[in-house]
Amino acid sequence: NLYSRILELNGRFMSETSEVSEGINTSPLTRGDRKGREAPWMFAVVALPLIEKYGDEAKELIYDIRYREGHKLGEELGSLATCRNDLREFHRLLIEEMNKDFQFTVSYDDPNRDWQVETASECSYTNRLSGGCEMDIPNVWIEMGLDNETISMLGNLHCRPYNLGLRKGFNPNIDFRFEKFLPDGDDYCEPVSEVVETAVASPRPK
């Protein structure tokens, strides 16, 4: 079925690009100066032909898969936390994890993270001082020749469900939104996380 097909393509990543990438610009992958650009490129390569063929059904399934991916990592980060009610700890753990994969992730304490709010119950920062998205979204999609409407759609399927899933996996009482969102044409992203209801703290596993 379509769900299995999306999972298969997502899991096999680069192995089937010849099948799904016809007519899609691969030039963003020739830039070796920005580690992480292959992820949004491959997402577009997989998602766009499926959405063209299956429409809203594909969008719903892709959203669900991205949410589940984020939720899984959020649960893993939660298992390392001393208190799942503290968003500062969530962001420290997440940034440490991102630093393993992305060359341009600034540290939690770096002034370039530009914290707007930094408390246990609410955290908000911008990437306006740190060179934009770690995966170079939306520049990768712009270089692929995609229009603004398509870029916004891809951002809504790639970034929003994953980031929401991350928070919900860490603590289901965390609410999340983008106050500003690069794929929608803003100059930078501003993710906002809030603990909306006190949850039971989870001790660090022994």
PDB file of C-alpha atoms in Angstrom:
ATOM      1  CA  ASN A   1       0.000   0.000   0.000  1.00  0.00           C
ATOM      2  CA  LEU A   2       0.976   3.660  -0.173  1.00  0.00           C
ATOM      3  CA  TYR A   3       1.968   3.852   3.498  1.00  0.00           C
ATOM      4  CA  SER A   4       4.363   0.924   3.096  1.00  0.00           C
ATOM      5  CA  ARG A   5       5.737   2.441  -0.095  1.00  0.00           C
ATOM      6  CA  ILE A   6       6.477   5.764   1.606  1.00  0.00           C
ATOM      7  CA  LEU A   7       8.168   3.964   4.511  1.00  0.00           C
ATOM      8  CA  GLU A   8      10.221   1.906   2.076  1.00  0.00           C
ATOM      9  CA  LEU A   9      11.418   4.926   0.129  1.00  0.00           C
ATOM     10  CA  ASN A  10      12.069   6.909   3.289  1.00  0.00           C
ATOM     11  CA  GLY A  11      14.077   4.084   4.837  1.00  0.00           C
ATOM     12  CA  ARG A  12      16.128   3.254   1.761  1.00  0.00           C
ATOM     13  CA  PHE A  13      16.921   6.955   1.313  1.00  0.00           C
ATOM     14  CA  MET A  14      19.252   7.347  -1.675  1.00  0.00           C
ATOM     15  CA  SER A  15      18.942   3.877  -3.181  1.00  0.00           C
ATOM     16  CA  GLU A  16      15.854   4.504  -5.352  1.00  0.00           C
ATOM     17  CA  THR A  17      16.432   8.079  -6.458  1.00  0.00           C
ATOM     18  CA  SER A  18      16.587   7.010 -10.095  1.00  0.00           C
ATOM     19  CA  GLU A  19      12.976   5.874  -9.798  1.00  0.00           C
ATOM     20  CA  VAL A  20      11.508   8.920  -8.085  1.00  0.00           C
ATOM     21  CA  SER A  21      13.748  11.845  -9.044  1.00  0.00           C
ATOM     22  CA  GLU A  22      12.951  12.303 -12.741  1.00  0.00           C
ATOM     23  CA  GLY A  23      12.763  16.002 -13.517  1.00  0.00           C
ATOM     24  CA  ILE A  24      14.006  17.051 -10.047  1.00  0.00           C
ATOM     25  CA  ASN A  25      17.171  19.128  -9.852  1.00  0.00           C
ATOM     26  CA  THR A  26      19.974  17.287  -8.054  1.00  0.00           C
ATOM     27  CA  SER A  27      22.446  20.196  -8.093  1.00  0.00           C
ATOM     28  CA  PRO A  28      22.032  21.016  -4.361  1.00  0.00           C
ATOM     29  CA  LEU A  29      23.849  17.768  -3.586  1.00  0.00           C
ATOM     30  CA  THR A  30      26.977  18.963  -5.390  1.00  0.00           C
ATOM     31  CA  ARG A  31      27.643  21.501  -2.635  1.00  0.00           C
ATOM     32  CA  GLY A  32      29.866  19.874  -0.052  1.00  0.00           C
ATOM     33  CA  ASP A  33      30.124  22.927   2.184  1.00  0.00           C
ATOM     34  CA  ARG A  34      26.832  22.370   3.986  1.00  0.00           C
ATOM     35  CA  LYS A  35      26.451  19.057   5.777  1.00  0.00           C
ATOM     36  CA  GLY A  36      22.833  17.983   6.056  1.00  0.00           C
ATOM     37  CA  ARG A  37      21.522  19.338   2.734  1.00  0.00           C
ATOM     38  CA  GLU A  38      20.833  15.817   1.469  1.00  0.00           C
ATOM     39  CA  ALA A  39      17.935  15.357   3.923  1.00  0.00           C
ATOM     40  CA  PRO A  40      15.578  18.063   2.551  1.00  0.00           C
ATOM     41  CA  TRP A  41      16.650  17.228  -0.996  1.00  0.00           C
ATOM     42  CA  MET A  42      15.742  13.564  -0.550  1.00  0.00           C
ATOM     43  CA  PHE A  43      12.517  14.494   1.206  1.00  0.00           C
ATOM     44  CA  ALA A  44      11.431  16.469  -1.866  1.00  0.00           C
ATOM     45  CA  VAL A  45      12.586  13.700  -4.192  1.00  0.00           C
ATOM     46  CA  VAL A  46      10.441  11.149  -2.360  1.00  0.00           C
ATOM     47  CA  ALA A  47       7.462  13.325  -1.427  1.00  0.00           C
ATOM     48  CA  LEU A  48       6.688  15.308  -4.561  1.00  0.00           C
ATOM     49  CA  PRO A  49       6.024  12.436  -7.008  1.00  0.00           C
ATOM     50  CA  LEU A  50       3.908  10.644  -4.394  1.00  0.00           C
ATOM     51  CA  ILE A  51       1.878  13.777  -3.678  1.00  0.00           C
ATOM     52  CA  GLU A  52       1.401  14.377  -7.396  1.00  0.00           C
ATOM     53  CA  LYS A  53       0.078  10.841  -7.829  1.00  0.00           C
ATOM     54  CA  TYR A  54      -1.870  10.314  -4.602  1.00  0.00           C
ATOM     55  CA  GLY A  55      -2.702  13.856  -3.454  1.00  0.00           C
ATOM     56  CA  ASP A  56      -3.965  14.440   0.081  1.00  0.00           C
ATOM     57  CA  GLU A  57      -3.643  10.781   1.010  1.00  0.00           C
ATOM     58  CA  ALA A  58       0.109  10.971   0.484  1.00  0.00           C
ATOM     59  CA  LYS A  59       0.338  14.244   2.417  1.00  0.00           C
ATOM     60  CA  GLU A  60      -1.460  12.748   5.415  1.00  0.00           C
ATOM     61  CA  LEU A  61       0.768   9.681   5.454  1.00  0.00           C
ATOM     62  CA  ILE A  62       3.972  11.688   5.043  1.00  0.00           C
ATOM     63  CA  TYR A  63       2.883  13.959   7.895  1.00  0.00           C
ATOM     64  CA  ASP A  64       2.236  10.909  10.062  1.00  0.00           C
ATOM     65  CA  ILE A  65       5.614   9.369   9.275  1.00  0.00           C
ATOM     66  CA  ARG A  66       7.478  12.576  10.064  1.00  0.00           C
ATOM     67  CA  TYR A  67       5.555  12.940  13.335  1.00  0.00           C
ATOM     68  CA  ARG A  68       6.412   9.364  14.304  1.00  0.00           C
ATOM     69  CA  GLU A  69      10.092   9.924  13.484  1.00  0.00           C
ATOM     70  CA  GLY A  70      10.191  12.988  15.702  1.00  0.00           C
ATOM     71  CA  HIS A  71       8.232  11.244  18.460  1.00  0.00           C
ATOM     72  CA  LYS A  72      10.705   8.353  18.515  1.00  0.00           C
ATOM     73  CA  LEU A  73      13.665  10.680  18.996  1.00  0.00           C
ATOM     74  CA  GLY A  74      11.736  12.660  21.614  1.00  0.00           C
ATOM     75  CA  GLU A  75      11.164   9.463  23.602  1.00  0.00           C
ATOM     76  CA  GLU A  76      14.873   8.664  23.364  1.00  0.00           C
ATOM     77  CA  LEU A  77      15.798  12.119  24.622  1.00  0.00           C
ATOM     78  CA  GLY A  78      13.234  11.780  27.389  1.00  0.00           C
ATOM     79  CA  SER A  79      14.926   8.608  28.603  1.00  0.00           C
ATOM     80  CA  LEU A  80      18.070  10.701  29.193  1.00  0.00           C
ATOM     81  CA  ALA A  81      16.309  13.556  30.987  1.00  0.00           C
ATOM     82  CA  THR A  82      16.329  14.250  34.700  1.00  0.00           C
ATOM     83  CA  CYS A  83      12.998  16.121  34.363  1.00  0.00           C
ATOM     84  CA  ARG A  84      10.731  16.031  31.340  1.00  0.00           C
ATOM     85  CA  ASN A  85       8.936  19.169  32.524  1.00  0.00           C
ATOM     86  CA  ASP A  86      12.027  21.331  31.936  1.00  0.00           C
ATOM     87  CA  LEU A  87      12.202  22.627  28.371  1.00  0.00           C
ATOM     88  CA  ARG A  88      15.736  23.862  28.932  1.00  0.00           C
ATOM     89  CA  GLU A  89      16.840  20.279  29.439  1.00  0.00           C
ATOM     90  CA  PHE A  90      14.896  19.163  26.372  1.00  0.00           C
ATOM     91  CA  HIS A  91      16.666  21.742  24.214  1.00  0.00           C
ATOM     92  CA  ARG A  92      20.103  20.930  25.617  1.00  0.00           C
ATOM     93  CA  LEU A  93      19.615  17.250  24.833  1.00  0.00           C
ATOM     94  CA  LEU A  94      18.188  18.003  21.384  1.00  0.00           C
ATOM     95  CA  ILE A  95      21.022  20.371  20.474  1.00  0.00           C
ATOM     96  CA  GLU A  96      23.586  17.790  21.595  1.00  0.00           C
ATOM     97  CA  GLU A  97      21.889  15.244  19.329  1.00  0.00           C
ATOM     98  CA  MET A  98      21.755  17.667  16.400  1.00  0.00           C
ATOM     99  CA  ASN A  99      25.437  18.451  16.806  1.00  0.00           C
ATOM    100  CA  LYS A 100      26.169  14.841  15.897  1.00  0.00           C
ATOM    101  CA  ASP A 101      24.618  15.291  12.447  1.00  0.00           C
ATOM    102  CA  PHE A 102      24.663  18.935  11.429  1.00  0.00           C
ATOM    103  CA  GLN A 103      27.739  21.042  10.864  1.00  0.00           C
ATOM    104  CA  PHE A 104      26.100  24.397  11.578  1.00  0.00           C
ATOM    105  CA  THR A 105      24.204  23.709  14.797  1.00  0.00           C
ATOM    106  CA  VAL A 106      25.185  26.300  17.406  1.00  0.00           C
ATOM    107  CA  SER A 107      25.454  25.179  21.012  1.00  0.00           C
ATOM    108  CA  TYR A 108      22.824  25.789  23.667  1.00  0.00           C
ATOM    109  CA  ASP A 109      24.905  28.523  25.322  1.00  0.00           C
ATOM    110  CA  ASP A 110      26.103  30.197  22.106  1.00  0.00           C
ATOM    111  CA  PRO A 111      24.776  33.794  21.901  1.00  0.00           C
ATOM    112  CA  ASN A 112      23.965  33.122  18.232  1.00  0.00           C
ATOM    113  CA  ARG A 113      21.131  30.849  19.358  1.00  0.00           C
ATOM    114  CA  ASP A 114      19.346  34.106  20.192  1.00  0.00           C
ATOM    115  CA  TRP A 115      17.060  32.940  22.986  1.00  0.00           C
ATOM    116  CA  GLN A 116      13.855  34.948  23.182  1.00  0.00           C
ATOM    117  CA  VAL A 117      12.491  33.039  26.194  1.00  0.00           C
ATOM    118  CA  GLU A 118      14.453  30.487  28.210  1.00  0.00           C
ATOM    119  CA  THR A 119      12.558  29.051  31.162  1.00  0.00           C
ATOM    120  CA  ALA A 120      11.550  25.601  32.321  1.00  0.00           C
ATOM    121  CA  SER A 121       8.000  26.056  31.023  1.00  0.00           C
ATOM    122  CA  GLU A 122       8.651  28.057  27.836  1.00  0.00           C
ATOM    123  CA  CYS A 123      11.529  28.246  25.377  1.00  0.00           C
ATOM    124  CA  SER A 124      11.800  30.246  22.182  1.00  0.00           C
ATOM    125  CA  TYR A 125      14.822  31.098  20.040  1.00  0.00           C
ATOM    126  CA  THR A 126      15.591  32.240  16.505  1.00  0.00           C
ATOM    127  CA  ASN A 127      18.191  31.186  13.953  1.00  0.00           C
ATOM    128  CA  ARG A 128      18.557  34.702  12.547  1.00  0.00           C
ATOM    129  CA  LEU A 129      22.113  34.991  13.929  1.00  0.00           C
ATOM    130  CA  SER A 130      23.237  31.455  13.152  1.00  0.00           C
ATOM    131  CA  GLY A 131      22.971  31.147   9.386  1.00  0.00           C
ATOM    132  CA  GLY A 132      19.457  29.771   9.150  1.00  0.00           C
ATOM    133  CA  CYS A 133      18.295  26.162   9.193  1.00  0.00           C
ATOM    134  CA  GLU A 134      20.887  23.469   9.942  1.00  0.00           C
ATOM    135  CA  MET A 135      19.708  21.583   6.841  1.00  0.00           C
ATOM    136  CA  ASP A 136      19.713  24.761   4.744  1.00  0.00           C
ATOM    137  CA  ILE A 137      15.941  24.798   4.291  1.00  0.00           C
ATOM    138  CA  PRO A 138      14.493  26.406   2.207  1.00  0.00           C
ATOM    139  CA  ASN A 139      17.606  27.143   0.119  1.00  0.00           C
ATOM    140  CA  VAL A 140      17.893  23.514  -0.985  1.00  0.00           C
ATOM    141  CA  TRP A 141      14.339  23.572  -2.342  1.00  0.00           C
ATOM    142  CA  ILE A 142      14.877  26.970  -3.977  1.00  0.00           C
ATOM    143  CA  GLU A 143      17.943  25.583  -5.747  1.00  0.00           C
ATOM    144  CA  MET A 144      15.803  22.669  -6.938  1.00  0.00           C
ATOM    145  CA  GLY A 145      13.655  25.223  -8.758  1.00  0.00           C
ATOM    146  CA  LEU A 146      10.567  24.730  -6.586  1.00  0.00           C
ATOM    147  CA  ASP A 147       8.028  27.548  -6.281  1.00  0.00           C
ATOM    148  CA  ASN A 148       6.992  29.251  -3.046  1.00  0.00           C
ATOM    149  CA  GLU A 149       3.765  27.296  -2.687  1.00  0.00           C
ATOM    150  CA  THR A 150       5.566  23.969  -3.027  1.00  0.00           C
ATOM    151  CA  ILE A 151       8.296  25.042  -0.595  1.00  0.00           C
ATOM    152  CA  SER A 152       5.677  26.022   1.981  1.00  0.00           C
ATOM    153  CA  MET A 153       3.906  22.679   1.528  1.00  0.00           C
ATOM    154  CA  LEU A 154       7.149  20.733   1.946  1.00  0.00           C
ATOM    155  CA  GLY A 155       8.005  22.705   5.073  1.00  0.00           C
ATOM    156  CA  ASN A 156       4.597  21.947   6.532  1.00  0.00           C
ATOM    157  CA  LEU A 157       5.159  18.237   5.924  1.00  0.00           C
ATOM    158  CA  HIS A 158       8.860  18.022   6.790  1.00  0.00           C
ATOM    159  CA  CYS A 159       9.424  20.432   9.672  1.00  0.00           C
ATOM    160  CA  ARG A 160       6.156  20.976  11.534  1.00  0.00           C
ATOM    161  CA  PRO A 161       5.153  17.351  12.289  1.00  0.00           C
ATOM    162  CA  TYR A 162       8.710  16.302  13.140  1.00  0.00           C
ATOM    163  CA  ASN A 163       9.220  19.143  15.606  1.00  0.00           C
ATOM    164  CA  LEU A 164       5.799  18.578  17.171  1.00  0.00           C
ATOM    165  CA  GLY A 165       6.508  14.849  17.470  1.00  0.00           C
ATOM    166  CA  LEU A 166       9.849  15.576  19.130  1.00  0.00           C
ATOM    167  CA  ARG A 167       8.169  17.560  21.891  1.00  0.00           C
ATOM    168  CA  LYS A 168       5.268  15.171  22.367  1.00  0.00           C
ATOM    169  CA  GLY A 169       7.639  12.197  22.577  1.00  0.00           C
ATOM    170  CA  PHE A 170       9.648  13.980  25.257  1.00  0.00           C
ATOM    171  CA  ASN A 171       6.569  15.166  27.173  1.00  0.00           C
ATOM    172  CA  PRO A 172       2.997  14.951  25.815  1.00  0.00           C
ATOM    173  CA  ASN A 173       2.133  18.187  27.629  1.00  0.00           C
ATOM    174  CA  ILE A 174       4.519  20.265  25.530  1.00  0.00           C
ATOM    175  CA  ASP A 175       2.799  22.506  22.999  1.00  0.00           C
ATOM    176  CA  PHE A 176       4.727  23.655  19.919  1.00  0.00           C
ATOM    177  CA  ARG A 177       4.443  26.175  17.111  1.00  0.00           C
ATOM    178  CA  PHE A 178       6.604  28.173  14.735  1.00  0.00           C
ATOM    179  CA  GLU A 179       6.166  31.884  15.425  1.00  0.00           C
ATOM    180  CA  LYS A 180       8.187  32.493  12.250  1.00  0.00           C
ATOM    181  CA  PHE A 181       8.841  29.889   9.564  1.00  0.00           C
ATOM    182  CA  LEU A 182      11.442  30.050   6.784  1.00  0.00           C
ATOM    183  CA  PRO A 183       9.491  27.906   4.268  1.00  0.00           C
ATOM    184  CA  ASP A 184       6.577  30.355   4.514  1.00  0.00           C
ATOM    185  CA  GLY A 185       8.804  33.251   3.480  1.00  0.00           C
ATOM    186  CA  ASP A 186       9.938  34.553   6.868  1.00  0.00           C
ATOM    187  CA  ASP A 187      13.567  35.609   7.265  1.00  0.00           C
ATOM    188  CA  TYR A 188      14.205  32.992   9.939  1.00  0.00           C
ATOM    189  CA  CYS A 189      12.504  30.317  11.994  1.00  0.00           C
ATOM    190  CA  GLU A 190      11.368  30.943  15.553  1.00  0.00           C
ATOM    191  CA  PRO A 191      10.249  27.699  17.227  1.00  0.00           C
ATOM    192  CA  VAL A 192       8.238  28.125  20.425  1.00  0.00           C
ATOM    193  CA  SER A 193       7.752  25.346  22.986  1.00  0.00           C
ATOM    194  CA  GLU A 194       5.546  25.545  26.075  1.00  0.00           C
ATOM    195  CA  VAL A 195       4.605  23.130  28.832  1.00  0.00           C
ATOM    196  CA  VAL A 196       0.856  23.610  28.861  1.00  0.00           C
ATOM    197  CA  GLU A 197       0.059  21.340  31.815  1.00  0.00           C
ATOM    198  CA  THR A 198       2.284  19.997  34.586  1.00  0.00           C
ATOM    199  CA  ALA A 199       3.250  16.406  33.878  1.00  0.00           C
ATOM    200  CA  VAL A 200       4.867  13.804  36.098  1.00  0.00           C
ATOM    201  CA  ALA A 201       8.643  14.215  36.089  1.00  0.00           C
ATOM    202  CA  SER A 202      10.561  11.256  34.679  1.00  0.00           C
ATOM    203  CA  PRO A 203      13.743  10.359  36.589  1.00  0.00           C
ATOM    204  CA  ARG A 204      16.903   9.489  34.704  1.00  0.00           C
ATOM    205  CA  PRO A 205      17.062   5.709  34.182  1.00  0.00           C
ATOM    206  CA  LYS A 206      19.727   3.939  36.266  1.00  0.00           C
TER     207      LYS A 206
END
